[in-house]
């Protein structure tokens, strides 16, 4: 099903682009990466493809670094303290990513 949908998308992409229903491919890719960054990681918009890729990779790295700590907390702590640890992991993630907003804003400003 996905394969057939991808074939149809690729075949009709020139027609859809010609009619103005879709942007150029790099702009389309920037929009897709921005939407993933905004809705999954709570990021902000970026101005270029390199910044979008950098932001997404940075967020995936931070989640990958913090995921073992959260998993360890769930495994080794008692069940009644799991909700407290969930909140702590949640706020720790956002505190850690806020420290990188300076880099993101510099990347967005440069483009």
JSON list of C-alpha atoms in Angstrom, two decimals:
[
{"chain": "A", "resi": 1, "resn": "UNK", "atom": "CA", "xyz": [0.00, 0.00, 0.00]},
{"chain": "A", "resi": 2, "resn": "UNK", "atom": "CA", "xyz": [2.76, 2.44, 0.93]},
{"chain": "A", "resi": 3, "resn": "UNK", "atom": "CA", "xyz": [4.79, 1.42, -2.11]},
{"chain": "A", "resi": 4, "resn": "UNK", "atom": "CA", "xyz": [1.89, 2.10, -4.47]},
{"chain": "A", "resi": 5, "resn": "UNK", "atom": "CA", "xyz": [1.19, 5.44, -2.81]},
{"chain": "A", "resi": 6, "resn": "UNK", "atom": "CA", "xyz": [4.84, 6.42, -3.20]},
{"chain": "A", "resi": 7, "resn": "UNK", "atom": "CA", "xyz": [4.76, 5.48, -6.89]},
{"chain": "A", "resi": 8, "resn": "UNK", "atom": "CA", "xyz": [1.63, 7.57, -7.45]},
{"chain": "A", "resi": 9, "resn": "UNK", "atom": "CA", "xyz": [3.19, 10.50, -5.58]},
{"chain": "A", "resi": 10, "resn": "UNK", "atom": "CA", "xyz": [6.37, 10.33, -7.67]},
{"chain": "A", "resi": 11, "resn": "UNK", "atom": "CA", "xyz": [4.46, 10.00, -10.95]},
{"chain": "A", "resi": 12, "resn": "UNK", "atom": "CA", "xyz": [2.10, 12.90, -10.26]},
{"chain": "A", "resi": 13, "resn": "UNK", "atom": "CA", "xyz": [4.70, 15.17, -8.64]},
{"chain": "A", "resi": 14, "resn": "UNK", "atom": "CA", "xyz": [5.61, 17.01, -11.90]},
{"chain": "A", "resi": 15, "resn": "UNK", "atom": "CA", "xyz": [1.94, 17.66, -12.68]},
{"chain": "A", "resi": 16, "resn": "UNK", "atom": "CA", "xyz": [1.17, 18.83, -9.15]},
{"chain": "A", "resi": 17, "resn": "UNK", "atom": "CA", "xyz": [4.28, 21.04, -9.17]},
{"chain": "A", "resi": 18, "resn": "UNK", "atom": "CA", "xyz": [3.34, 22.52, -12.56]},
{"chain": "A", "resi": 19, "resn": "UNK", "atom": "CA", "xyz": [-0.14, 23.43, -11.32]},
{"chain": "A", "resi": 20, "resn": "UNK", "atom": "CA", "xyz": [1.41, 25.15, -8.31]},
{"chain": "A", "resi": 21, "resn": "UNK", "atom": "CA", "xyz": [-0.07, 22.82, -5.72]},
{"chain": "A", "resi": 22, "resn": "UNK", "atom": "CA", "xyz": [3.34, 21.95, -4.26]},
{"chain": "A", "resi": 23, "resn": "UNK", "atom": "CA", "xyz": [6.54, 23.90, -3.73]},
{"chain": "A", "resi": 24, "resn": "UNK", "atom": "CA", "xyz": [9.93, 22.97, -5.09]},
{"chain": "A", "resi": 25, "resn": "UNK", "atom": "CA", "xyz": [11.41, 19.80, -3.67]},
{"chain": "A", "resi": 26, "resn": "UNK", "atom": "CA", "xyz": [13.95, 21.45, -1.34]},
{"chain": "A", "resi": 27, "resn": "UNK", "atom": "CA", "xyz": [11.27, 23.79, 0.06]},
{"chain": "A", "resi": 28, "resn": "UNK", "atom": "CA", "xyz": [8.95, 20.81, 0.45]},
{"chain": "A", "resi": 29, "resn": "UNK", "atom": "CA", "xyz": [11.67, 18.92, 2.33]},
{"chain": "A", "resi": 30, "resn": "UNK", "atom": "CA", "xyz": [12.35, 21.93, 4.58]},
{"chain": "A", "resi": 31, "resn": "UNK", "atom": "CA", "xyz": [8.62, 22.14, 5.40]},
{"chain": "A", "resi": 32, "resn": "UNK", "atom": "CA", "xyz": [8.43, 18.43, 6.21]},
{"chain": "A", "resi": 33, "resn": "UNK", "atom": "CA", "xyz": [11.50, 18.59, 8.48]},
{"chain": "A", "resi": 34, "resn": "UNK", "atom": "CA", "xyz": [10.18, 21.73, 10.18]},
{"chain": "A", "resi": 35, "resn": "UNK", "atom": "CA", "xyz": [6.83, 20.08, 10.86]},
{"chain": "A", "resi": 36, "resn": "UNK", "atom": "CA", "xyz": [8.54, 17.04, 12.38]},
{"chain": "A", "resi": 37, "resn": "UNK", "atom": "CA", "xyz": [10.75, 19.29, 14.49]},
{"chain": "A", "resi": 38, "resn": "UNK", "atom": "CA", "xyz": [7.85, 21.47, 15.65]},
{"chain": "A", "resi": 39, "resn": "UNK", "atom": "CA", "xyz": [5.28, 18.77, 16.40]},
{"chain": "A", "resi": 40, "resn": "UNK", "atom": "CA", "xyz": [7.55, 16.04, 17.78]},
{"chain": "A", "resi": 41, "resn": "UNK", "atom": "CA", "xyz": [10.29, 18.01, 19.52]},
{"chain": "A", "resi": 42, "resn": "UNK", "atom": "CA", "xyz": [8.67, 21.41, 20.08]},
{"chain": "A", "resi": 43, "resn": "UNK", "atom": "CA", "xyz": [11.20, 23.21, 17.90]},
{"chain": "A", "resi": 44, "resn": "UNK", "atom": "CA", "xyz": [10.86, 26.36, 15.85]},
{"chain": "A", "resi": 45, "resn": "UNK", "atom": "CA", "xyz": [10.95, 27.17, 12.16]},
{"chain": "A", "resi": 46, "resn": "UNK", "atom": "CA", "xyz": [14.24, 27.35, 10.29]},
{"chain": "A", "resi": 47, "resn": "UNK", "atom": "CA", "xyz": [15.39, 29.17, 7.19]},
{"chain": "A", "resi": 48, "resn": "UNK", "atom": "CA", "xyz": [17.28, 26.52, 5.28]},
{"chain": "A", "resi": 49, "resn": "UNK", "atom": "CA", "xyz": [17.65, 22.85, 4.56]},
{"chain": "A", "resi": 50, "resn": "UNK", "atom": "CA", "xyz": [20.96, 22.55, 6.42]},
{"chain": "A", "resi": 51, "resn": "UNK", "atom": "CA", "xyz": [19.49, 24.16, 9.53]},
{"chain": "A", "resi": 52, "resn": "UNK", "atom": "CA", "xyz": [16.43, 21.89, 9.38]},
{"chain": "A", "resi": 53, "resn": "UNK", "atom": "CA", "xyz": [18.57, 18.77, 9.13]},
{"chain": "A", "resi": 54, "resn": "UNK", "atom": "CA", "xyz": [20.88, 20.03, 11.88]},
{"chain": "A", "resi": 55, "resn": "UNK", "atom": "CA", "xyz": [17.97, 20.80, 14.20]},
{"chain": "A", "resi": 56, "resn": "UNK", "atom": "CA", "xyz": [16.35, 17.41, 13.65]},
{"chain": "A", "resi": 57, "resn": "UNK", "atom": "CA", "xyz": [19.65, 15.55, 14.17]},
{"chain": "A", "resi": 58, "resn": "UNK", "atom": "CA", "xyz": [20.39, 17.58, 17.30]},
{"chain": "A", "resi": 59, "resn": "UNK", "atom": "CA", "xyz": [16.98, 16.77, 18.78]},
{"chain": "A", "resi": 60, "resn": "UNK", "atom": "CA", "xyz": [17.35, 13.08, 17.95]},
{"chain": "A", "resi": 61, "resn": "UNK", "atom": "CA", "xyz": [20.77, 13.08, 19.63]},
{"chain": "A", "resi": 62, "resn": "UNK", "atom": "CA", "xyz": [19.40, 14.69, 22.80]},
{"chain": "A", "resi": 63, "resn": "UNK", "atom": "CA", "xyz": [16.53, 12.23, 22.97]},
{"chain": "A", "resi": 64, "resn": "UNK", "atom": "CA", "xyz": [18.96, 9.36, 22.38]},
{"chain": "A", "resi": 65, "resn": "UNK", "atom": "CA", "xyz": [21.20, 10.61, 25.20]},
{"chain": "A", "resi": 66, "resn": "UNK", "atom": "CA", "xyz": [18.34, 11.09, 27.67]},
{"chain": "A", "resi": 67, "resn": "UNK", "atom": "CA", "xyz": [16.31, 7.99, 26.83]},
{"chain": "A", "resi": 68, "resn": "UNK", "atom": "CA", "xyz": [18.57, 5.55, 28.77]},
{"chain": "A", "resi": 69, "resn": "UNK", "atom": "CA", "xyz": [18.25, 7.68, 31.90]},
{"chain": "A", "resi": 70, "resn": "UNK", "atom": "CA", "xyz": [14.46, 7.62, 31.69]},
{"chain": "A", "resi": 71, "resn": "UNK", "atom": "CA", "xyz": [14.39, 3.91, 30.95]},
{"chain": "A", "resi": 72, "resn": "UNK", "atom": "CA", "xyz": [16.71, 3.19, 33.88]},
{"chain": "A", "resi": 73, "resn": "UNK", "atom": "CA", "xyz": [14.47, 5.21, 36.17]},
{"chain": "A", "resi": 74, "resn": "UNK", "atom": "CA", "xyz": [11.42, 3.23, 35.08]},
{"chain": "A", "resi": 75, "resn": "UNK", "atom": "CA", "xyz": [13.13, -0.12, 35.51]},
{"chain": "A", "resi": 76, "resn": "UNK", "atom": "CA", "xyz": [14.81, 0.38, 38.88]},
{"chain": "A", "resi": 77, "resn": "UNK", "atom": "CA", "xyz": [12.33, 2.51, 40.79]},
{"chain": "A", "resi": 78, "resn": "UNK", "atom": "CA", "xyz": [9.16, 1.39, 42.51]},
{"chain": "A", "resi": 79, "resn": "UNK", "atom": "CA", "xyz": [5.84, 1.75, 40.78]},
{"chain": "A", "resi": 80, "resn": "UNK", "atom": "CA", "xyz": [4.50, 4.53, 43.03]},
{"chain": "A", "resi": 81, "resn": "UNK", "atom": "CA", "xyz": [7.38, 6.89, 42.18]},
{"chain": "A", "resi": 82, "resn": "UNK", "atom": "CA", "xyz": [7.19, 6.37, 38.42]},
{"chain": "A", "resi": 83, "resn": "UNK", "atom": "CA", "xyz": [4.91, 9.38, 37.92]},
{"chain": "A", "resi": 84, "resn": "UNK", "atom": "CA", "xyz": [7.36, 11.67, 39.70]},
{"chain": "A", "resi": 85, "resn": "UNK", "atom": "CA", "xyz": [10.23, 10.40, 37.59]},
{"chain": "A", "resi": 86, "resn": "UNK", "atom": "CA", "xyz": [8.15, 10.92, 34.43]},
{"chain": "A", "resi": 87, "resn": "UNK", "atom": "CA", "xyz": [7.76, 14.59, 35.24]},
{"chain": "A", "resi": 88, "resn": "UNK", "atom": "CA", "xyz": [11.42, 14.93, 36.10]},
{"chain": "A", "resi": 89, "resn": "UNK", "atom": "CA", "xyz": [12.52, 13.31, 32.83]},
{"chain": "A", "resi": 90, "resn": "UNK", "atom": "CA", "xyz": [10.08, 15.51, 30.91]},
{"chain": "A", "resi": 91, "resn": "UNK", "atom": "CA", "xyz": [11.39, 18.73, 32.42]},
{"chain": "A", "resi": 92, "resn": "UNK", "atom": "CA", "xyz": [15.00, 17.56, 32.22]},
{"chain": "A", "resi": 93, "resn": "UNK", "atom": "CA", "xyz": [14.58, 17.02, 28.47]},
{"chain": "A", "resi": 94, "resn": "UNK", "atom": "CA", "xyz": [13.19, 20.50, 27.92]},
{"chain": "A", "resi": 95, "resn": "UNK", "atom": "CA", "xyz": [15.81, 22.09, 30.18]},
{"chain": "A", "resi": 96, "resn": "UNK", "atom": "CA", "xyz": [18.55, 20.32, 28.22]},
{"chain": "A", "resi": 97, "resn": "UNK", "atom": "CA", "xyz": [17.16, 21.33, 24.84]},
{"chain": "A", "resi": 98, "resn": "UNK", "atom": "CA", "xyz": [16.69, 24.97, 25.90]},
{"chain": "A", "resi": 99, "resn": "UNK", "atom": "CA", "xyz": [20.45, 25.22, 26.31]},
{"chain": "A", "resi": 100, "resn": "UNK", "atom": "CA", "xyz": [20.80, 24.53, 22.59]},
{"chain": "A", "resi": 101, "resn": "UNK", "atom": "CA", "xyz": [18.30, 27.17, 21.47]},
{"chain": "A", "resi": 102, "resn": "UNK", "atom": "CA", "xyz": [21.18, 29.63, 21.18]},
{"chain": "A", "resi": 103, "resn": "UNK", "atom": "CA", "xyz": [22.79, 27.39, 18.58]},
{"chain": "A", "resi": 104, "resn": "UNK", "atom": "CA", "xyz": [19.46, 26.97, 16.81]},
{"chain": "A", "resi": 105, "resn": "UNK", "atom": "CA", "xyz": [18.79, 30.70, 16.72]},
{"chain": "A", "resi": 106, "resn": "UNK", "atom": "CA", "xyz": [22.28, 31.37, 15.37]},
{"chain": "A", "resi": 107, "resn": "UNK", "atom": "CA", "xyz": [21.76, 28.73, 12.69]},
{"chain": "A", "resi": 108, "resn": "UNK", "atom": "CA", "xyz": [18.38, 30.21, 11.81]},
{"chain": "A", "resi": 109, "resn": "UNK", "atom": "CA", "xyz": [19.81, 33.71, 11.60]},
{"chain": "A", "resi": 110, "resn": "UNK", "atom": "CA", "xyz": [22.66, 32.60, 9.31]},
{"chain": "A", "resi": 111, "resn": "UNK", "atom": "CA", "xyz": [20.43, 30.41, 7.14]}
]
